[in-house]
mmCIF file with all atom_site columns, C-alpha atoms and ligand atoms in Angstrom:
data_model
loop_
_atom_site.group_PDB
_atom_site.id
_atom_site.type_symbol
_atom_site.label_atom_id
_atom_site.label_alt_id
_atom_site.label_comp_id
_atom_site.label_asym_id
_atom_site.label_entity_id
_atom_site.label_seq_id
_atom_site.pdbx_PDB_ins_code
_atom_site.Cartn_x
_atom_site.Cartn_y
_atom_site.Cartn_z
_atom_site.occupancy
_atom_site.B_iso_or_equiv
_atom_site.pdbx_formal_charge
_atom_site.auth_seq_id
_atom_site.auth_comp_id
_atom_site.auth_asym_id
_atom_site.auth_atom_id
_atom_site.pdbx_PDB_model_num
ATOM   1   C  CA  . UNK S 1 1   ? 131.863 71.522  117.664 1.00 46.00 ? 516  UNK S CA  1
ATOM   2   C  CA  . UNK S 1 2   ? 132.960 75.397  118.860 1.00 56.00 ? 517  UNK S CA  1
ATOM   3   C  CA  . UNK S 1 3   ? 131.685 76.426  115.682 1.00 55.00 ? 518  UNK S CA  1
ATOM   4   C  CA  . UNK S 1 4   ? 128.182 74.638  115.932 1.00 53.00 ? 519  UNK S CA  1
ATOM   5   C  CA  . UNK S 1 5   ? 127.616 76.079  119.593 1.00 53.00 ? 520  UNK S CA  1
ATOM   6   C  CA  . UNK S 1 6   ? 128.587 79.934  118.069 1.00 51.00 ? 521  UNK S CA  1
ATOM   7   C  CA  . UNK S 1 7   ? 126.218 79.208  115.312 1.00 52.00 ? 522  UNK S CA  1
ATOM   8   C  CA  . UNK S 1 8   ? 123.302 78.134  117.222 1.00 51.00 ? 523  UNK S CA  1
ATOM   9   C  CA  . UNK S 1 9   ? 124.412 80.926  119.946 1.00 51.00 ? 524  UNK S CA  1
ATOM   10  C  CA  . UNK S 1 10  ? 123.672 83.239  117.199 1.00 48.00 ? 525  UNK S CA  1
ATOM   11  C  CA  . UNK S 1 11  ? 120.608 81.714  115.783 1.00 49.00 ? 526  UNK S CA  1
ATOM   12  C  CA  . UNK S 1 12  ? 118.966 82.206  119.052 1.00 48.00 ? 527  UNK S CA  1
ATOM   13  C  CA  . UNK S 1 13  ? 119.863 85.795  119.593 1.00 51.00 ? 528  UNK S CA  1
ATOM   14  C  CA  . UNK S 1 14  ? 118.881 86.504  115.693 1.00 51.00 ? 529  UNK S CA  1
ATOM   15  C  CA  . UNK S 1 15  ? 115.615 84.308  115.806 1.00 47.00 ? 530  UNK S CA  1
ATOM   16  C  CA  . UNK S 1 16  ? 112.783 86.441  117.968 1.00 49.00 ? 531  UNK S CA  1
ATOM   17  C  CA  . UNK S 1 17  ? 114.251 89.849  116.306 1.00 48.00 ? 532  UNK S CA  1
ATOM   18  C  CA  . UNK S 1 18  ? 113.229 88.426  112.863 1.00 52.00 ? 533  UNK S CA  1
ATOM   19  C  CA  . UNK S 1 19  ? 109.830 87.091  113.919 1.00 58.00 ? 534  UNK S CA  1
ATOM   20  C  CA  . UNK S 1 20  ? 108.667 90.029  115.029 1.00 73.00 ? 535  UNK S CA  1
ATOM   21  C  CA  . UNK S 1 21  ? 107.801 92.506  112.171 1.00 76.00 ? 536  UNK S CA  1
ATOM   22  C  CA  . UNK S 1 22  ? 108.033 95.981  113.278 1.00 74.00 ? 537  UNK S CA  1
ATOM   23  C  CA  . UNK S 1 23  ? 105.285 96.621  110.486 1.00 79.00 ? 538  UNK S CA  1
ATOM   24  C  CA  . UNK S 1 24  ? 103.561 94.478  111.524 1.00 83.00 ? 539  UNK S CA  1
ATOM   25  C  CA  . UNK S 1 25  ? 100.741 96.824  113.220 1.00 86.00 ? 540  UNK S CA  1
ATOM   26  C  CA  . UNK S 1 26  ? 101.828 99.821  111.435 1.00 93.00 ? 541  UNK S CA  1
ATOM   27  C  CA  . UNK S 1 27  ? 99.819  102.914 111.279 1.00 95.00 ? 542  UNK S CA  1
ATOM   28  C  CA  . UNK S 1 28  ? 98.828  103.404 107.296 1.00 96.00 ? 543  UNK S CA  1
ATOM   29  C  CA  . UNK S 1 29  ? 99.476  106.824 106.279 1.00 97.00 ? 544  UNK S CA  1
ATOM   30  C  CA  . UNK S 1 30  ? 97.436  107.629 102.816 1.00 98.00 ? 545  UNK S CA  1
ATOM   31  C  CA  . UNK S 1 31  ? 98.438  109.770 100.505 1.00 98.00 ? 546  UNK S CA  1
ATOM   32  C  CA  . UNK S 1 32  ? 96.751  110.730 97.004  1.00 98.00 ? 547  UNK S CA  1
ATOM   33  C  CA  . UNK S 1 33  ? 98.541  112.028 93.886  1.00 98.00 ? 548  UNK S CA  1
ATOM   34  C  CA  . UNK S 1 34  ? 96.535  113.799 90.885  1.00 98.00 ? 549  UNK S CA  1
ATOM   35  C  CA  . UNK S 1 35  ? 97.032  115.892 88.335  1.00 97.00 ? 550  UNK S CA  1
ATOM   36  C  CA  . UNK S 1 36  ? 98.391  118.252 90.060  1.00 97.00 ? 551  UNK S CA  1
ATOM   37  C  CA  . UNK S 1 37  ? 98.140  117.654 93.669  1.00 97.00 ? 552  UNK S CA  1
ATOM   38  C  CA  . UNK S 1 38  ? 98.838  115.344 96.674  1.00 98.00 ? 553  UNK S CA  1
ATOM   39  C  CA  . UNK S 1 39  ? 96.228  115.146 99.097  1.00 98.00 ? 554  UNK S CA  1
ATOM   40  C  CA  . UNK S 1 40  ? 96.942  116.106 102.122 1.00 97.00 ? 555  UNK S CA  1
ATOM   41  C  CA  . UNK S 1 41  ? 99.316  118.373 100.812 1.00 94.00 ? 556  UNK S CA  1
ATOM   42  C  CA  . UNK S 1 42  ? 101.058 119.163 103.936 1.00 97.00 ? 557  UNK S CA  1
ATOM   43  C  CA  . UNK S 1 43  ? 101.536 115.758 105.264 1.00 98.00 ? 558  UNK S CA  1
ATOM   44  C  CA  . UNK S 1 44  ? 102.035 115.387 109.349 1.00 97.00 ? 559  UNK S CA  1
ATOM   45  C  CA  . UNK S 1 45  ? 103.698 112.226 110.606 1.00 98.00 ? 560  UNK S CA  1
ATOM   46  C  CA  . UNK S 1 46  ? 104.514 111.399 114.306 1.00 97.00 ? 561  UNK S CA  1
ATOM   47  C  CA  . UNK S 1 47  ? 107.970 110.625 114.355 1.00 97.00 ? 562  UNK S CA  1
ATOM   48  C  CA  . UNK S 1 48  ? 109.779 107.491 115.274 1.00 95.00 ? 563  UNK S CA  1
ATOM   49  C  CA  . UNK S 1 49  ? 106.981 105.439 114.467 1.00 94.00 ? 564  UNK S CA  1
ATOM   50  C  CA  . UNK S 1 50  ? 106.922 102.756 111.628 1.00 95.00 ? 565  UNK S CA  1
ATOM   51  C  CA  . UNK S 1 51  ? 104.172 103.594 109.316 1.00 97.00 ? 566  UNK S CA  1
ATOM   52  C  CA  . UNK S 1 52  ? 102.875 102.435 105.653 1.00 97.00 ? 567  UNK S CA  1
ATOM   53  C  CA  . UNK S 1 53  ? 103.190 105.429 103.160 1.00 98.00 ? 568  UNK S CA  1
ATOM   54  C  CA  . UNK S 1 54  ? 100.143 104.261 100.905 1.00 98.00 ? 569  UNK S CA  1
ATOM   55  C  CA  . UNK S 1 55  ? 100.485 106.409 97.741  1.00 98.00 ? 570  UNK S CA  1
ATOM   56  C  CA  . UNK S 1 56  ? 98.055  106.227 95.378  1.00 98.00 ? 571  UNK S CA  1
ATOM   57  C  CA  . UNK S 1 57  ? 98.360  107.724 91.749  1.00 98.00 ? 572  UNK S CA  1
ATOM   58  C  CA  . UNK S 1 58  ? 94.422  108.280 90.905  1.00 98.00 ? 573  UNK S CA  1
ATOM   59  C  CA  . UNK S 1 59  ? 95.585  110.358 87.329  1.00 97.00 ? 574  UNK S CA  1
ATOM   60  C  CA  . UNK S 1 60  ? 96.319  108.616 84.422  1.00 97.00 ? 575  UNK S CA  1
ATOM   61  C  CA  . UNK S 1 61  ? 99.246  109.764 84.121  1.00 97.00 ? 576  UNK S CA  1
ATOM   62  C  CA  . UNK S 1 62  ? 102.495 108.968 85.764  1.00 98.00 ? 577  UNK S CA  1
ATOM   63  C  CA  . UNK S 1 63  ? 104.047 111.430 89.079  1.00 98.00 ? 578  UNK S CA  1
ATOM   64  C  CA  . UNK S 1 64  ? 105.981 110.484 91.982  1.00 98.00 ? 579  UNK S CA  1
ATOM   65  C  CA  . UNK S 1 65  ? 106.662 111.329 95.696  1.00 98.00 ? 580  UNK S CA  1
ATOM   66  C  CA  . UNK S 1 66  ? 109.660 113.146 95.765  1.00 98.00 ? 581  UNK S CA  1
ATOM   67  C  CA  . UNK S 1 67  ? 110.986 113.983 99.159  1.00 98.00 ? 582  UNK S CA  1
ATOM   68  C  CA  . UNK S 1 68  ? 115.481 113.464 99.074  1.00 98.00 ? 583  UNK S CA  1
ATOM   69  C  CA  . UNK S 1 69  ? 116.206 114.721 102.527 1.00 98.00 ? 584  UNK S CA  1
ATOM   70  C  CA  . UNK S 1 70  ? 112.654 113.025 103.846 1.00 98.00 ? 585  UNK S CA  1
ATOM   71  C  CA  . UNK S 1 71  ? 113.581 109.267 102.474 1.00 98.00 ? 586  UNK S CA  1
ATOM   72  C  CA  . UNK S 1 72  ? 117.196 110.140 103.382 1.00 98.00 ? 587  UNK S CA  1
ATOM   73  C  CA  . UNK S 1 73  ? 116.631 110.994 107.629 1.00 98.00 ? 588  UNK S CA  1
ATOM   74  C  CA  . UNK S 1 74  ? 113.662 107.907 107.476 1.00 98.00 ? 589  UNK S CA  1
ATOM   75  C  CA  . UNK S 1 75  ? 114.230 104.570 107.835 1.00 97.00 ? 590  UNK S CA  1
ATOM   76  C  CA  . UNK S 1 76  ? 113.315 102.676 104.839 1.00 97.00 ? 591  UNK S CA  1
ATOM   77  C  CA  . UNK S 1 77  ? 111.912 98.816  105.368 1.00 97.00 ? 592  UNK S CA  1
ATOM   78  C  CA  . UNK S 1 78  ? 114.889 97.140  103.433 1.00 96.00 ? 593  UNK S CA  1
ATOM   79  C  CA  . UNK S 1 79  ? 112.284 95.513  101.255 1.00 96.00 ? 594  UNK S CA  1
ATOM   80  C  CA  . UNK S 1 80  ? 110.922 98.803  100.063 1.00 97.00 ? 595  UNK S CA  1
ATOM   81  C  CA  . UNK S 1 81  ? 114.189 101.045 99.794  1.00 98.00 ? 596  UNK S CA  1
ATOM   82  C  CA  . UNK S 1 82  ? 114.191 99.738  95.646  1.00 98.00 ? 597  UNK S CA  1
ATOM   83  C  CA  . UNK S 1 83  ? 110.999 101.937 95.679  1.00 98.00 ? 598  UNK S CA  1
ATOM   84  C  CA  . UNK S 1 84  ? 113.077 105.228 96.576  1.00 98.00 ? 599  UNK S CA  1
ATOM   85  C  CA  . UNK S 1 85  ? 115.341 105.888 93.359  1.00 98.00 ? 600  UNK S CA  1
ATOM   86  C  CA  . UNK S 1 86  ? 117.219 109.825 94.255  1.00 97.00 ? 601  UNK S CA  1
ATOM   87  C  CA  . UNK S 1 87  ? 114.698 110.679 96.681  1.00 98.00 ? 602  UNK S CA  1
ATOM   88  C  CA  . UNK S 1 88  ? 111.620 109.456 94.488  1.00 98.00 ? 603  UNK S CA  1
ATOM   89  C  CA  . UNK S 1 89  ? 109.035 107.304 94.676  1.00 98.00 ? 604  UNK S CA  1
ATOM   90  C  CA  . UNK S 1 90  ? 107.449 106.325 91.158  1.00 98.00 ? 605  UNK S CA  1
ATOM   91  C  CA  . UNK S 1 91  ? 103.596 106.282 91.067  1.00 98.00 ? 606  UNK S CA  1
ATOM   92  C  CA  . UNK S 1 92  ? 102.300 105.285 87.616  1.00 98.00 ? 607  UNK S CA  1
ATOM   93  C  CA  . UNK S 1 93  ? 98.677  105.979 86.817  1.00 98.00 ? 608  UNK S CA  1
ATOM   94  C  CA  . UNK S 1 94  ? 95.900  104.027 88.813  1.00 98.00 ? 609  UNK S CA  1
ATOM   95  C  CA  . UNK S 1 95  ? 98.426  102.509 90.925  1.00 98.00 ? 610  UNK S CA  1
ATOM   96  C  CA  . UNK S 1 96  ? 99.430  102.180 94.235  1.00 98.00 ? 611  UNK S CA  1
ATOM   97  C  CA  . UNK S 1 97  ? 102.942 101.742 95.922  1.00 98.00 ? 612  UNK S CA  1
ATOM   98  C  CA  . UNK S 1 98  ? 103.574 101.396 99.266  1.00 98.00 ? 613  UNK S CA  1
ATOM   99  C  CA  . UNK S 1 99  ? 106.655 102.191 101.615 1.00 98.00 ? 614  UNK S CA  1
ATOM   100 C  CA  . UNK S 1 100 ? 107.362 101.287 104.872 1.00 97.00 ? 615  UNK S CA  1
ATOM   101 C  CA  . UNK S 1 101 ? 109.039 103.310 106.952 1.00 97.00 ? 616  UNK S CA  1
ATOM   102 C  CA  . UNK S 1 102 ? 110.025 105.160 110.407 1.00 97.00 ? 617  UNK S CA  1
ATOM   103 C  CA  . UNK S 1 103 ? 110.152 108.817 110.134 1.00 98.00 ? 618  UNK S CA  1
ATOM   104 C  CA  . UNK S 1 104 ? 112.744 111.563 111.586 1.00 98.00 ? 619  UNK S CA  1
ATOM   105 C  CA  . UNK S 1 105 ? 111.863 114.053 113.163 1.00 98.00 ? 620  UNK S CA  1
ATOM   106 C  CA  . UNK S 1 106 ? 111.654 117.260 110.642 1.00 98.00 ? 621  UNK S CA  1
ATOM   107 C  CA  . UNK S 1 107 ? 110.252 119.396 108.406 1.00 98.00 ? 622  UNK S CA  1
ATOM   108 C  CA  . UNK S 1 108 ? 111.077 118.223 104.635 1.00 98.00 ? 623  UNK S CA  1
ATOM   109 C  CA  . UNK S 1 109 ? 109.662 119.748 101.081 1.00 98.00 ? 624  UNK S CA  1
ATOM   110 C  CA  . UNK S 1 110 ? 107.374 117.349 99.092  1.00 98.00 ? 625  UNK S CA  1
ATOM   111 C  CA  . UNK S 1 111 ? 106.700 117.540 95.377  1.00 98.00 ? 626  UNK S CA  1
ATOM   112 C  CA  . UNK S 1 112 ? 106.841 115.305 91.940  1.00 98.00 ? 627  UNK S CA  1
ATOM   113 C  CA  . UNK S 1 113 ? 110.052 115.928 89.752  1.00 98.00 ? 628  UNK S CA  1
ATOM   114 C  CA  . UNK S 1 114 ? 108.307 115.111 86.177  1.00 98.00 ? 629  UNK S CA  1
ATOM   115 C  CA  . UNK S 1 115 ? 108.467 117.907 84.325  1.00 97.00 ? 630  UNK S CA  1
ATOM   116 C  CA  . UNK S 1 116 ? 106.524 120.900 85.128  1.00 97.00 ? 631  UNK S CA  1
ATOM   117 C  CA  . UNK S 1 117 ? 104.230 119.218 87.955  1.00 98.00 ? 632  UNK S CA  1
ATOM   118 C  CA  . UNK S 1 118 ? 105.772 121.497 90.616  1.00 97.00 ? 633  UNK S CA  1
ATOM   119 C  CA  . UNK S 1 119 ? 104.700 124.153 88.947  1.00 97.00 ? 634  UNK S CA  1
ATOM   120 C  CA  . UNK S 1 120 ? 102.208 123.313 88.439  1.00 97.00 ? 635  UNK S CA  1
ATOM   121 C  CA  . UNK S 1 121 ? 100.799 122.631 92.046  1.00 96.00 ? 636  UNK S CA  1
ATOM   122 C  CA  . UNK S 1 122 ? 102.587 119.377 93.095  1.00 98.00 ? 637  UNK S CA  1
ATOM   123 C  CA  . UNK S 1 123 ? 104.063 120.651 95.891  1.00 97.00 ? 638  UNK S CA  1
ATOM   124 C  CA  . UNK S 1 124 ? 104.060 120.630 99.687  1.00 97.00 ? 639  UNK S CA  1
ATOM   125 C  CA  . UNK S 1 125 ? 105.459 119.838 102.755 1.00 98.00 ? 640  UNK S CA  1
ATOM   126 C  CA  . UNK S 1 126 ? 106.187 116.961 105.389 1.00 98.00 ? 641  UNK S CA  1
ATOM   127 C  CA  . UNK S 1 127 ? 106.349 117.634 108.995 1.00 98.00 ? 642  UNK S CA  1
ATOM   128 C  CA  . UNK S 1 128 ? 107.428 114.996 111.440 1.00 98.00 ? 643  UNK S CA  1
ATOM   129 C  CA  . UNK S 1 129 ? 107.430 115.816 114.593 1.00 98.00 ? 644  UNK S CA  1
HETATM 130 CU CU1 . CU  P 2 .   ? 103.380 114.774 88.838  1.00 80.54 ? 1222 CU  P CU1 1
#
């Protein structure tokens, strides 16, 4: 009987703080990849704010959002932390992937890790402020 009234004790603290998605009204945040850029390429996010990264791979071939310290300071909707594999979000062509998240405050690098991109222009900057 003790153990019933904990349980329900806790059920009815847990309850409202799971109905209410903090995503639910998120701010969507676009972001487009192509061979070899991101558009915008210097991305500003207000911080503390949950938000919908929306990135969009419009090559045909495959790049990725690579930002370790960004995803790392951010907190990452527990649904969509899979998404973030070392600090990288995979983007295969025509595709779109998006990751929820609350920003910290900073300024963090941006580029794609495949093989030459950098280089080659995939590269820029986040600044959450
Ligand atoms: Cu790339």
């Amino acid at each position: 009987m003790r153990k019933f009234t904990l349980l329900a004790a806790l059920a009815a603290v847990v309850g409202p703080a799971q109905a209410q998605d903090p995503w639910a009204g998120a701010q969507i945040v676009q972001v487009r990849l192509s061979s070899f850029d991101f558009d915008p390429h210097d991305i500003v996010l207000p911080a503390g704010r949950p938000m919908v990264l929306r990135l969009h791979n419009a090559s045909g071939g495959g790049h990725n959002f690579a930002a370790r310290d960004f995803f790392r300071a951010a907190q990452v909707r527990p649904a969509d932390q899979v998404k973030v594999v070392n600090g990288a979000v995979e983007v295969r062509g025509g595709t779109t992937v998006d990751v929820a998240l609350v920003p910290a405050a900073g300024r963090y690098r941006l580029r794609c890790t495949h093989t030459f991109h950098t280089a080659l222009g995939m590269s820029g900057s986040i600044l959450v402020r």
